[in-house]
mmCIF file of C-alpha atoms in Angstrom:
data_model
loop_
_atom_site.group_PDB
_atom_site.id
_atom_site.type_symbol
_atom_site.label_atom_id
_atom_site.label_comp_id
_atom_site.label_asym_id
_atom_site.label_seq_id
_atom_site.Cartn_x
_atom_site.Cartn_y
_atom_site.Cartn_z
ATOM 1 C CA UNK A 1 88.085 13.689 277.057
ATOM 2 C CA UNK A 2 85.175 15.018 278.981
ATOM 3 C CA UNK A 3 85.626 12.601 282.045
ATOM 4 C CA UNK A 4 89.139 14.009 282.355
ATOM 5 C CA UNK A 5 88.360 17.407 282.840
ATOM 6 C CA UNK A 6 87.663 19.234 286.502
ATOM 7 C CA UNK A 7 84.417 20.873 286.159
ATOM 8 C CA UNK A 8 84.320 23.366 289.033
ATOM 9 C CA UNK A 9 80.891 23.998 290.495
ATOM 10 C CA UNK A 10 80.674 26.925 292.258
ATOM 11 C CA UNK A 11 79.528 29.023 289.670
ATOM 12 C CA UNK A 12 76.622 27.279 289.551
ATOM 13 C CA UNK A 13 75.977 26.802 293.294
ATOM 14 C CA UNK A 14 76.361 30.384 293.794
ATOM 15 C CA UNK A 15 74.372 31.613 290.587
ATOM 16 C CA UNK A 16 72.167 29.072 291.766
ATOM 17 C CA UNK A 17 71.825 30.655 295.483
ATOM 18 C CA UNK A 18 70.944 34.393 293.866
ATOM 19 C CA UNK A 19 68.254 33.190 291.646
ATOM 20 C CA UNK A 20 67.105 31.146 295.184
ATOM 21 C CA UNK A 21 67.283 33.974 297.288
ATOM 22 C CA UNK A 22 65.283 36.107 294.767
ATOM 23 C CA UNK A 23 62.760 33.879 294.482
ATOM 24 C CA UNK A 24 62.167 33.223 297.748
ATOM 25 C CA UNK A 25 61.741 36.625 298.563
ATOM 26 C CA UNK A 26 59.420 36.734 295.581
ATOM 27 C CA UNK A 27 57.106 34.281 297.324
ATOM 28 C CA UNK A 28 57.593 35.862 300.829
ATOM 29 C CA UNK A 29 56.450 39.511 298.909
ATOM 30 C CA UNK A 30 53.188 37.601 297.387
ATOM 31 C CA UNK A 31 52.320 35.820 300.635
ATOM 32 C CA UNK A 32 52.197 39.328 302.438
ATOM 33 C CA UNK A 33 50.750 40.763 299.782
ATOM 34 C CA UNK A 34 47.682 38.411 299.776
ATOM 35 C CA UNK A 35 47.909 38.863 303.260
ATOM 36 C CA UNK A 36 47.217 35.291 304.444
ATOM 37 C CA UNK A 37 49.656 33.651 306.840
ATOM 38 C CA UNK A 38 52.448 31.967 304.877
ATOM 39 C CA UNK A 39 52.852 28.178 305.282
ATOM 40 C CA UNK A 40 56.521 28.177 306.217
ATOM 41 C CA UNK A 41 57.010 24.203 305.168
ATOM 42 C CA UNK A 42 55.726 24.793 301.664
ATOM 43 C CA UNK A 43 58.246 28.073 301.524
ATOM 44 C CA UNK A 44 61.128 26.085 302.533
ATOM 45 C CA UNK A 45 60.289 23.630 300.024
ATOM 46 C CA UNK A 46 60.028 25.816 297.005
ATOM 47 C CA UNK A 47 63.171 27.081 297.863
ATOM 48 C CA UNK A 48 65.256 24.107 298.128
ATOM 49 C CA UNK A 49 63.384 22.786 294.503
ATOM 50 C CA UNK A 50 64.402 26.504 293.211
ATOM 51 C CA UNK A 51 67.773 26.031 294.324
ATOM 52 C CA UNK A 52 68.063 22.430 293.423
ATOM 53 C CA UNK A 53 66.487 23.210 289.549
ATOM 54 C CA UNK A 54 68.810 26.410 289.370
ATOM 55 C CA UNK A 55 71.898 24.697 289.813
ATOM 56 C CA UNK A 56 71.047 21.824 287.608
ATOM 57 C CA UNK A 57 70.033 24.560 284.830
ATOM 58 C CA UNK A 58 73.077 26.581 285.732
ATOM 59 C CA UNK A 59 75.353 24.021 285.643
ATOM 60 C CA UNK A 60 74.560 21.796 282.345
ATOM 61 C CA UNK A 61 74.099 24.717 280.691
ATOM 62 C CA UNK A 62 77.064 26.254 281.421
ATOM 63 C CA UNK A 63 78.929 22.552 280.557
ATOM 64 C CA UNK A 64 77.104 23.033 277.259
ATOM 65 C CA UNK A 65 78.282 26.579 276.349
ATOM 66 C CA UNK A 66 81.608 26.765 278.180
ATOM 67 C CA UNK A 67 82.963 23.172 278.719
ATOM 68 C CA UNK A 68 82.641 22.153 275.571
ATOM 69 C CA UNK A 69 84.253 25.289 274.072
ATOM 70 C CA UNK A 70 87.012 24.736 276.746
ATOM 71 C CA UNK A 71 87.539 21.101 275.461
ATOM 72 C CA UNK A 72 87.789 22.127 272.038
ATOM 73 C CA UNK A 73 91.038 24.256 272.935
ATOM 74 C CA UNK A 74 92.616 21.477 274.905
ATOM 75 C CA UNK A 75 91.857 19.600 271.614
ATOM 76 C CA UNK A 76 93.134 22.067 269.429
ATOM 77 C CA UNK A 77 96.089 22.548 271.379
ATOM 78 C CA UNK A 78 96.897 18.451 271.978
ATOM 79 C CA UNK A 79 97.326 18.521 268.111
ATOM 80 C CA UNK A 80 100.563 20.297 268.869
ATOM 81 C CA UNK A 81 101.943 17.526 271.376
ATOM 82 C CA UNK A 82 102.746 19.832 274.069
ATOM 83 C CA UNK A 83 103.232 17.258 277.191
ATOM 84 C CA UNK A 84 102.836 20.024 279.081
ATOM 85 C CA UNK A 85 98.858 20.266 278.989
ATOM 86 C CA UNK A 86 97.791 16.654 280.045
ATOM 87 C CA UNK A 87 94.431 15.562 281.192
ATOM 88 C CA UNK A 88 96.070 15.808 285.097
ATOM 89 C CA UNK A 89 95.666 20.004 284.772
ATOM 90 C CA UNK A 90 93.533 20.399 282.319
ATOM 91 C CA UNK A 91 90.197 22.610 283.891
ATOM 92 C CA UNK A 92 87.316 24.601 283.037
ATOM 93 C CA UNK A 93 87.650 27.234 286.142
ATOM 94 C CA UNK A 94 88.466 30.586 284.035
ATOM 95 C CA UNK A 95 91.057 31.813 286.314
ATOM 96 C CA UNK A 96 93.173 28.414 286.428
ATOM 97 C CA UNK A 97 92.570 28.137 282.711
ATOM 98 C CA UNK A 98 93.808 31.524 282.338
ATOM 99 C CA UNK A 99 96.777 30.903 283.735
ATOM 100 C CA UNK A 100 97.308 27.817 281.815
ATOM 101 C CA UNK A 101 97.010 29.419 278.861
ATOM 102 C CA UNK A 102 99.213 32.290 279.584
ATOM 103 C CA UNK A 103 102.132 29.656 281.093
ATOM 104 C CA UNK A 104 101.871 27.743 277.604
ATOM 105 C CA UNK A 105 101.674 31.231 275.434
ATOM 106 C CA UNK A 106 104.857 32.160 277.457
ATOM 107 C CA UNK A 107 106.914 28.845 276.338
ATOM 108 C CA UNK A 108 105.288 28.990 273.147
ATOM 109 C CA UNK A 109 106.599 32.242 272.441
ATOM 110 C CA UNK A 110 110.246 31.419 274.198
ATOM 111 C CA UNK A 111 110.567 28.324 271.566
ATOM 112 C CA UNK A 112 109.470 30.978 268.490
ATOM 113 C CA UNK A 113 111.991 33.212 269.917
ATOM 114 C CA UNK A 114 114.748 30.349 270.178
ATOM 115 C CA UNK A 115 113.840 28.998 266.894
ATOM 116 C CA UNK A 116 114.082 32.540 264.713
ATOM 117 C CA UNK A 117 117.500 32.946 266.848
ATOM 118 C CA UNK A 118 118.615 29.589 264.858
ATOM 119 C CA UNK A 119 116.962 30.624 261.601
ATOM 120 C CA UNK A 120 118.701 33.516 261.639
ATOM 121 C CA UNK A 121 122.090 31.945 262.532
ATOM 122 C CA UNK A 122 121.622 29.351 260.098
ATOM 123 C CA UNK A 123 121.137 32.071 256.998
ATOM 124 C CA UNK A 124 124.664 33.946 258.301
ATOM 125 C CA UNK A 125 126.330 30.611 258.794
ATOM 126 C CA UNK A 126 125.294 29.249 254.990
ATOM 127 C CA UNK A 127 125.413 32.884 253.378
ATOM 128 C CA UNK A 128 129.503 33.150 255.003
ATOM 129 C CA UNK A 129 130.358 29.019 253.898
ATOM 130 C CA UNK A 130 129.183 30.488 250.593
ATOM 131 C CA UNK A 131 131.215 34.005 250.578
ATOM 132 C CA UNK A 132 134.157 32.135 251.555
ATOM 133 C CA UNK A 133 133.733 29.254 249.454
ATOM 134 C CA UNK A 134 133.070 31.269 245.872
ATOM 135 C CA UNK A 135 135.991 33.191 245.937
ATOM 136 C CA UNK A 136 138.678 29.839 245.307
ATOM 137 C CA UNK A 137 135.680 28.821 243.525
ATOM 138 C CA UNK A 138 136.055 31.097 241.043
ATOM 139 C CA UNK A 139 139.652 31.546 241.281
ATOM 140 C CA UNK A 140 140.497 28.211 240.017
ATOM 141 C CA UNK A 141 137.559 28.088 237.452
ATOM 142 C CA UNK A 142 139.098 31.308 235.695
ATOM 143 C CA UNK A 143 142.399 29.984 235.583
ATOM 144 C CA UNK A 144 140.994 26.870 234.014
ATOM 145 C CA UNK A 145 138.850 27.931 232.023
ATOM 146 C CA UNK A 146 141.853 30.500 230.556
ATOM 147 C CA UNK A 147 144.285 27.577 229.945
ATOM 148 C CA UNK A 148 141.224 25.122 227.995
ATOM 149 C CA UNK A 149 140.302 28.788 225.764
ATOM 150 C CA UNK A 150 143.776 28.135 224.347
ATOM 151 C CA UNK A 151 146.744 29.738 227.173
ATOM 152 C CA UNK A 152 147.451 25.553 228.019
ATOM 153 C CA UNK A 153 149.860 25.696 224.779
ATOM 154 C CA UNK A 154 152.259 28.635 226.401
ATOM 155 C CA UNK A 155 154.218 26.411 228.460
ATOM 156 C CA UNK A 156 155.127 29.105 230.875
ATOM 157 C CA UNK A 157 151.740 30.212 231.405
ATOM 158 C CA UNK A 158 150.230 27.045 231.924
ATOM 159 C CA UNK A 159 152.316 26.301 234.350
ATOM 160 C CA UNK A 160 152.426 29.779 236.629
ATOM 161 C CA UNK A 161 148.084 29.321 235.755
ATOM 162 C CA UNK A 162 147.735 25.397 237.145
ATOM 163 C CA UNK A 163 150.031 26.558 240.410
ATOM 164 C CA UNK A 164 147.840 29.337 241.206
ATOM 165 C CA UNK A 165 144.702 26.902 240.409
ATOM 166 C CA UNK A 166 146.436 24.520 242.803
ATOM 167 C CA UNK A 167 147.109 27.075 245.294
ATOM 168 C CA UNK A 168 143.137 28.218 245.419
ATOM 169 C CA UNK A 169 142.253 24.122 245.548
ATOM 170 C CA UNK A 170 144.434 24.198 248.759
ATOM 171 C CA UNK A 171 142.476 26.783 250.048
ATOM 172 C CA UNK A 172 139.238 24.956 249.490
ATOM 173 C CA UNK A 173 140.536 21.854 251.411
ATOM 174 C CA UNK A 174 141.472 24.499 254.391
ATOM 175 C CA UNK A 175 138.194 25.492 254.441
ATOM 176 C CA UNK A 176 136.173 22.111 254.010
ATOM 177 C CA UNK A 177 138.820 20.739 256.609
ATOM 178 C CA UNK A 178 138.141 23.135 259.147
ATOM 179 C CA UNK A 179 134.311 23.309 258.624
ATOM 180 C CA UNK A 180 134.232 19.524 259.165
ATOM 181 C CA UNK A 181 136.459 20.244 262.577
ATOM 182 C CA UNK A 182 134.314 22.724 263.806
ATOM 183 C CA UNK A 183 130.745 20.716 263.077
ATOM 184 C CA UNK A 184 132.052 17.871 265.171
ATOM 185 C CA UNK A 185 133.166 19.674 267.484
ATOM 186 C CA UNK A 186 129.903 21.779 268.115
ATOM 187 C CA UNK A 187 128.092 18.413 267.705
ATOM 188 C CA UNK A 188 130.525 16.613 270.175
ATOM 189 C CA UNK A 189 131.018 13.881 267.757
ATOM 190 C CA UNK A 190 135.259 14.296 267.722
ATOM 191 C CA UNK A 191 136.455 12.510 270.929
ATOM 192 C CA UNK A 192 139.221 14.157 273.252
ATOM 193 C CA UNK A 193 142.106 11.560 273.573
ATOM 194 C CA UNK A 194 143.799 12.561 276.485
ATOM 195 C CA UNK A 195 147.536 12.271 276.978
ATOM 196 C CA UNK A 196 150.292 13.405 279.214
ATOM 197 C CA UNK A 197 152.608 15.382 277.515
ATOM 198 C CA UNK A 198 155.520 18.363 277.602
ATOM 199 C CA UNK A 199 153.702 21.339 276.659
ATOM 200 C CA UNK A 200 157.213 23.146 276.655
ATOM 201 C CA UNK A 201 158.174 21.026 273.920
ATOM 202 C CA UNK A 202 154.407 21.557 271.732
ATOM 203 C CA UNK A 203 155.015 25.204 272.008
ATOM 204 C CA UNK A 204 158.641 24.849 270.530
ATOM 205 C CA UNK A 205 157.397 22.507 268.179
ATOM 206 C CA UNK A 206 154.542 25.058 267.236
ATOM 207 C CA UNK A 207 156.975 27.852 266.940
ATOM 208 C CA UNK A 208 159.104 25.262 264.417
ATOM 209 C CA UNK A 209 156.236 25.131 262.114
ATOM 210 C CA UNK A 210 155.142 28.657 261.939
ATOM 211 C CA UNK A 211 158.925 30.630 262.077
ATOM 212 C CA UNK A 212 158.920 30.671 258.393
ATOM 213 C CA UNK A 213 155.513 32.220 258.158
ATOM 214 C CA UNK A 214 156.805 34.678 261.253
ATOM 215 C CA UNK A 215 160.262 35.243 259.046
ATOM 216 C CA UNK A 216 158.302 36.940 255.979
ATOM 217 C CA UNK A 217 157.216 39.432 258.551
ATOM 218 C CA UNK A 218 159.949 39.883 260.613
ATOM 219 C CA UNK A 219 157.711 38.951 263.766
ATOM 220 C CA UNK A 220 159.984 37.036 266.513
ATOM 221 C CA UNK A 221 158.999 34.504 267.954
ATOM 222 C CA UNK A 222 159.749 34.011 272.171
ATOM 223 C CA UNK A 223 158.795 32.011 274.884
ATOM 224 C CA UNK A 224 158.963 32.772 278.165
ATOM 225 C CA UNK A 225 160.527 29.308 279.968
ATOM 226 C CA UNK A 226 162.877 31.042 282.550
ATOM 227 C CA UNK A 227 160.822 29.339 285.481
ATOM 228 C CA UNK A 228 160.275 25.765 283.834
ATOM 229 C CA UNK A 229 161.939 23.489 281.252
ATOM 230 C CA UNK A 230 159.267 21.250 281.422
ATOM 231 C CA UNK A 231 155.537 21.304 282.092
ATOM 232 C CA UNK A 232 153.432 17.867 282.022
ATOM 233 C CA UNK A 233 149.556 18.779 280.994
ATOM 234 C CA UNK A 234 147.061 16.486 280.471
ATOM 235 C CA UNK A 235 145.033 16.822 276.971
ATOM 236 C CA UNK A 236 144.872 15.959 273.812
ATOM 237 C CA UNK A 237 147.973 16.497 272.384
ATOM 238 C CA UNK A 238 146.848 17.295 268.564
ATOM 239 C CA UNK A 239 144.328 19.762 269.680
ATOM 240 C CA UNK A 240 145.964 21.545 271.482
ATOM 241 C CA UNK A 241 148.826 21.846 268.768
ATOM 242 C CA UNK A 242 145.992 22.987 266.544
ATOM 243 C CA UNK A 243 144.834 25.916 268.887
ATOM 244 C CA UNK A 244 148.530 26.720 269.693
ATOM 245 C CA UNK A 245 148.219 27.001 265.811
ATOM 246 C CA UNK A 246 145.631 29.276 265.486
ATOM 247 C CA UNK A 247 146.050 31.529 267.994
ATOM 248 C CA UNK A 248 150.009 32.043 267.192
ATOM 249 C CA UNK A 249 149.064 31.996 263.197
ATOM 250 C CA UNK A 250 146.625 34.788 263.698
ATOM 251 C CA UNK A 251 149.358 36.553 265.998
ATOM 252 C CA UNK A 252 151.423 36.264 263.130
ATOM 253 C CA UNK A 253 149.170 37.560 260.442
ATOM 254 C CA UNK A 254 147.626 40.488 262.399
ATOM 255 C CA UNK A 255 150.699 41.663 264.487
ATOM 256 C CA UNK A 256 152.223 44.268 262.784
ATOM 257 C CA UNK A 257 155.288 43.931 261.287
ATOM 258 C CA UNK A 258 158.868 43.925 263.270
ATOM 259 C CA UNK A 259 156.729 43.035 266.009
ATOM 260 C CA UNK A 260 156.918 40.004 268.473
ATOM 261 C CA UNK A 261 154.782 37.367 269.497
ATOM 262 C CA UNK A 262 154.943 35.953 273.026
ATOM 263 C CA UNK A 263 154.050 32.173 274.613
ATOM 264 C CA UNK A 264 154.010 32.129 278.525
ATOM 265 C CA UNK A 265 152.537 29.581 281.336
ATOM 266 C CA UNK A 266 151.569 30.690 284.167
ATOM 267 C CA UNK A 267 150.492 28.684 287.204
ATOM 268 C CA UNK A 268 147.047 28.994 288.914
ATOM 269 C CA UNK A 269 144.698 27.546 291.936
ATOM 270 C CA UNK A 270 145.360 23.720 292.326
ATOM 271 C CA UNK A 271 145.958 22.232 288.885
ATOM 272 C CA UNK A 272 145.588 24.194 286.651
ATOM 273 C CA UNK A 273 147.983 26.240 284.059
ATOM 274 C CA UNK A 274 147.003 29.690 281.884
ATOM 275 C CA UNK A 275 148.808 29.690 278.496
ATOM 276 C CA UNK A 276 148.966 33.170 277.427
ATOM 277 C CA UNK A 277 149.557 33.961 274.085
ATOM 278 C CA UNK A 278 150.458 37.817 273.525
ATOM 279 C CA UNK A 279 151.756 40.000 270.644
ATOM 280 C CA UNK A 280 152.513 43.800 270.069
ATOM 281 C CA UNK A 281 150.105 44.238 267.097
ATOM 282 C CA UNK A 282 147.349 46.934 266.096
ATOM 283 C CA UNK A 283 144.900 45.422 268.804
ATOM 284 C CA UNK A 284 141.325 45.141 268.761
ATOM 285 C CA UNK A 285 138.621 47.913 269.755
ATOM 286 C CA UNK A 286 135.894 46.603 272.018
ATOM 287 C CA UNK A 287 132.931 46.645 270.687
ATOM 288 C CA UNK A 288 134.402 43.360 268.877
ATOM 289 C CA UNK A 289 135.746 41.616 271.637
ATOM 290 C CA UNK A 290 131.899 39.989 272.581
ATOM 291 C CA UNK A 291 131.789 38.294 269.337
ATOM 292 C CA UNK A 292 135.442 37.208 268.043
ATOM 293 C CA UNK A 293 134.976 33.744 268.694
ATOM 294 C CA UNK A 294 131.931 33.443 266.283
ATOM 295 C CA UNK A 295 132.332 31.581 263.364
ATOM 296 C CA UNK A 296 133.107 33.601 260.295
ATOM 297 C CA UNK A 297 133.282 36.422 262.271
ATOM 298 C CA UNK A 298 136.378 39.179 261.005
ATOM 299 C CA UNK A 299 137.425 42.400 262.706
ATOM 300 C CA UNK A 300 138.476 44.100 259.537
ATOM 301 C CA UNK A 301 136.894 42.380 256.617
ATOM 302 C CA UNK A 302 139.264 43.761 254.171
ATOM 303 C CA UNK A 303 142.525 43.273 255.573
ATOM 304 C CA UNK A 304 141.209 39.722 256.191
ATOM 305 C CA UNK A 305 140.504 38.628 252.839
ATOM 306 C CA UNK A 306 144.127 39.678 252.447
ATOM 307 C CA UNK A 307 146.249 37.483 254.918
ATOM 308 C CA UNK A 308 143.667 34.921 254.222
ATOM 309 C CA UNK A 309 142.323 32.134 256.792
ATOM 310 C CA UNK A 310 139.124 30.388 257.031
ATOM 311 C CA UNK A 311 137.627 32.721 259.797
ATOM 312 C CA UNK A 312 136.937 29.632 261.824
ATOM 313 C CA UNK A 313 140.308 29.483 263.759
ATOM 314 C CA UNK A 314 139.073 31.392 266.463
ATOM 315 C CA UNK A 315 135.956 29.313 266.958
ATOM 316 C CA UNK A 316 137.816 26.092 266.897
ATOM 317 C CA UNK A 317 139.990 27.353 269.521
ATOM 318 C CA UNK A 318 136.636 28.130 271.873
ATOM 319 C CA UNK A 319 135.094 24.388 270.889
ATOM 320 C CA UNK A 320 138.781 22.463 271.247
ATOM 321 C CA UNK A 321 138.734 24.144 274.732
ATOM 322 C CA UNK A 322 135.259 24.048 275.386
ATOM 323 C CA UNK A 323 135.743 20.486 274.882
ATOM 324 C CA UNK A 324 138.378 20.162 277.580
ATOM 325 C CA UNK A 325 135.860 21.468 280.304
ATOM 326 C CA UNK A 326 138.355 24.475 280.169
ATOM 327 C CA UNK A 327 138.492 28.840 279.953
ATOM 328 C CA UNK A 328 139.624 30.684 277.024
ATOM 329 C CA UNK A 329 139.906 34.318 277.550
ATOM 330 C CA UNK A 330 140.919 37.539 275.173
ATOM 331 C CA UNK A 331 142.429 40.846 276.534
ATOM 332 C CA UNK A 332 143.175 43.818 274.232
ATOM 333 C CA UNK A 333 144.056 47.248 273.738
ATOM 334 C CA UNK A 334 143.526 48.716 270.455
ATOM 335 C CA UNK A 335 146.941 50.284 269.177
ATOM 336 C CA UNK A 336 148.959 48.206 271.660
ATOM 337 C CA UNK A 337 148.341 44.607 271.319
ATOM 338 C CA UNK A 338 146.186 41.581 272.148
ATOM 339 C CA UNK A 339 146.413 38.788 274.111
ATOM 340 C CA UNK A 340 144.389 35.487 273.980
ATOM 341 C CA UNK A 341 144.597 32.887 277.147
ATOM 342 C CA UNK A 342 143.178 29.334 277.780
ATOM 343 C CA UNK A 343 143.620 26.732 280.509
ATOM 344 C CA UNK A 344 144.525 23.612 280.931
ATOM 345 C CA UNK A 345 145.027 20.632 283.060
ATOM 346 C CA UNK A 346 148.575 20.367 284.613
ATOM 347 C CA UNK A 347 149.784 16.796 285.601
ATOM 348 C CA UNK A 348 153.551 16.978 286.873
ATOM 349 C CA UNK A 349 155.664 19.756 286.356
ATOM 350 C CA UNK A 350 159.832 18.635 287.081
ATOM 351 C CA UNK A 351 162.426 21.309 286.652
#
């Protein structure tokens, strides 16, 4: 270790050429004293021994006391891998050292920082998969457990019991489905098939599967198509039915009732398209806006558990885009509406 460390020496040549010049005039001050005519040869030489025996003192003794205390942190600090400090840098000149040490405190305390950011996020993420995971939990164990205390005999009852038991098992496999979706997405481990395809006919296919849910509410469904019949995108055609999905599900659920809910593509720069997805609901007040694409994350708690939902769909829709290299974007007004936009790819568009 030693023979890879700078050892700076002008601390001791200059602490070495003080104690010199010191002594020297010590000698000078005798000679005149004794008054006798100095022999100038003999001067010199004491001087250049003085200086010569000073630095060597200086110097190993500083190695002794310093260095080796210097080495020991280097040592200390190697035990924590940091590539950062190799033997190429490594010095025992207090200012450069200084500096070292306050570069690698600086990191140090950037990577405690980034690591309590993650602790943190991991205790919301497994305290929220646990909040929304007891209450079918406990759903369907209380309708069990009713039917084995006896309530299985009452034909009627056991039945209306094991629906509602089926009903919160359902809501389980929502949840575990769309956790699984959202971990390989943020891990990158779900691959993007890309496809050309008629997003015209995905959003008519979306509105198929959802105009029942939109019926209980009375919540039209329309599409604006008067300046296309068909638009050609290129993505992954299952995704993006699943954010179509989400976004027009949670228009559905949130808008208020008699209400409508609107699909329109609009063209931008070059190739690309902006899917707008826009309802006349309550809204949503700003301060939420920053963080509705975290996971778990619910504007109004209450009315949330109500309508029900995983409170992932939002984040899936960031990572399904994020995934496309493409923009997702929310604009609302609370007490007038919302509207939630993305990107995409356009390939062909024929009229």
């Amino acid at each position: 270790m030693a023979s890879d460390v700078k050892q700076p020496y002008s601390f001791a040549l200059i602490t070495a050429a003080y104690i010199t010049v010191l002594f020297a005039l010590l000698i000078l001050a005798l000679e005149f004293i004794q008054d006798s005519e100095p022999v100038w040869w003999l001067v010199f030489v004491g001087i250049l021994v003085c200086y010569v025996l000073s630095f060597l003192l200086i110097h190993f003794r500083t190695q002794l006391f310093i260095f080796k205390k210097v080495r020991e942190i280097y040592d200390n600090v190697k035990l924590l891998e940091d590539v950062s400090l190799t033997a190429d840098n490594i010095t025992t000149d207090m200012a450069s050292l200084s500096e070292e040490v306050e570069r690698y405190a600086k990191s140090k305390k950037i990577e405690i920082e980034s690591l309590r950011v993650q602790e943190e996020y991991r205790r919301n993420f497994l305290g929220n998969v646990a909040h929304e995971l007891k209450t079918p939990l406990f759903t369907v164990q209380g309708y069990i457990l009713t039917l084995l205390d006896g309530a299985i005999k009452d034909k009627s009852v056991r039945k209306k019991y094991l629906s509602r038991a089926e009903k919160g098992v359902d809501r389980l496999i929502y949840l575990v489905n769309d956790l699984d979706m959202i971990t390989k997405l943020e891990v990158g481990d779900l691959n993007i098939n890309y496809e050309y395809f008629n997003l015209v006919k995905l959003i008519y296919a979306t509105f198929e599967m959802l105009e029942m849910e939109a019926a209980k509410r009375n919540i039209t469904l329309a599409f604006d198509d008067s300046y296309a019949k068909k638009v050609m995108v290129n993505a992954d055609r299952e995704r993006i039915q699943q954010l179509l999905t989400n976004l027009i599900g949670n228009s559905i659920k949130y808008g208020k009732e008699n209400g409508t809910t609107e699909v329109s593509i609009q063209d931008l720069i070059q190739n690309k398209l902006l899917i707008r997805v826009t309802d006349n609901g309550e809204g949503i007040e700003p301060d939420h806006l920053p963080r509705l694409f975290e996971r778990f994350y619910r504007v109004d708690k209450s009315r949330n558990r109500k309508v029900g939902g995983s409170g992932l769909g939002l984040s899936i829709v960031k990572h399904i885009i994020e995934a496309h290299e493409e923009k997702v974007y929310v604009e609302s007004e609370f007490g007038v509406g919302s509207e939630f936009s993305f990107t995409l790819e356009k390939a062909e568009i024929i009229e």
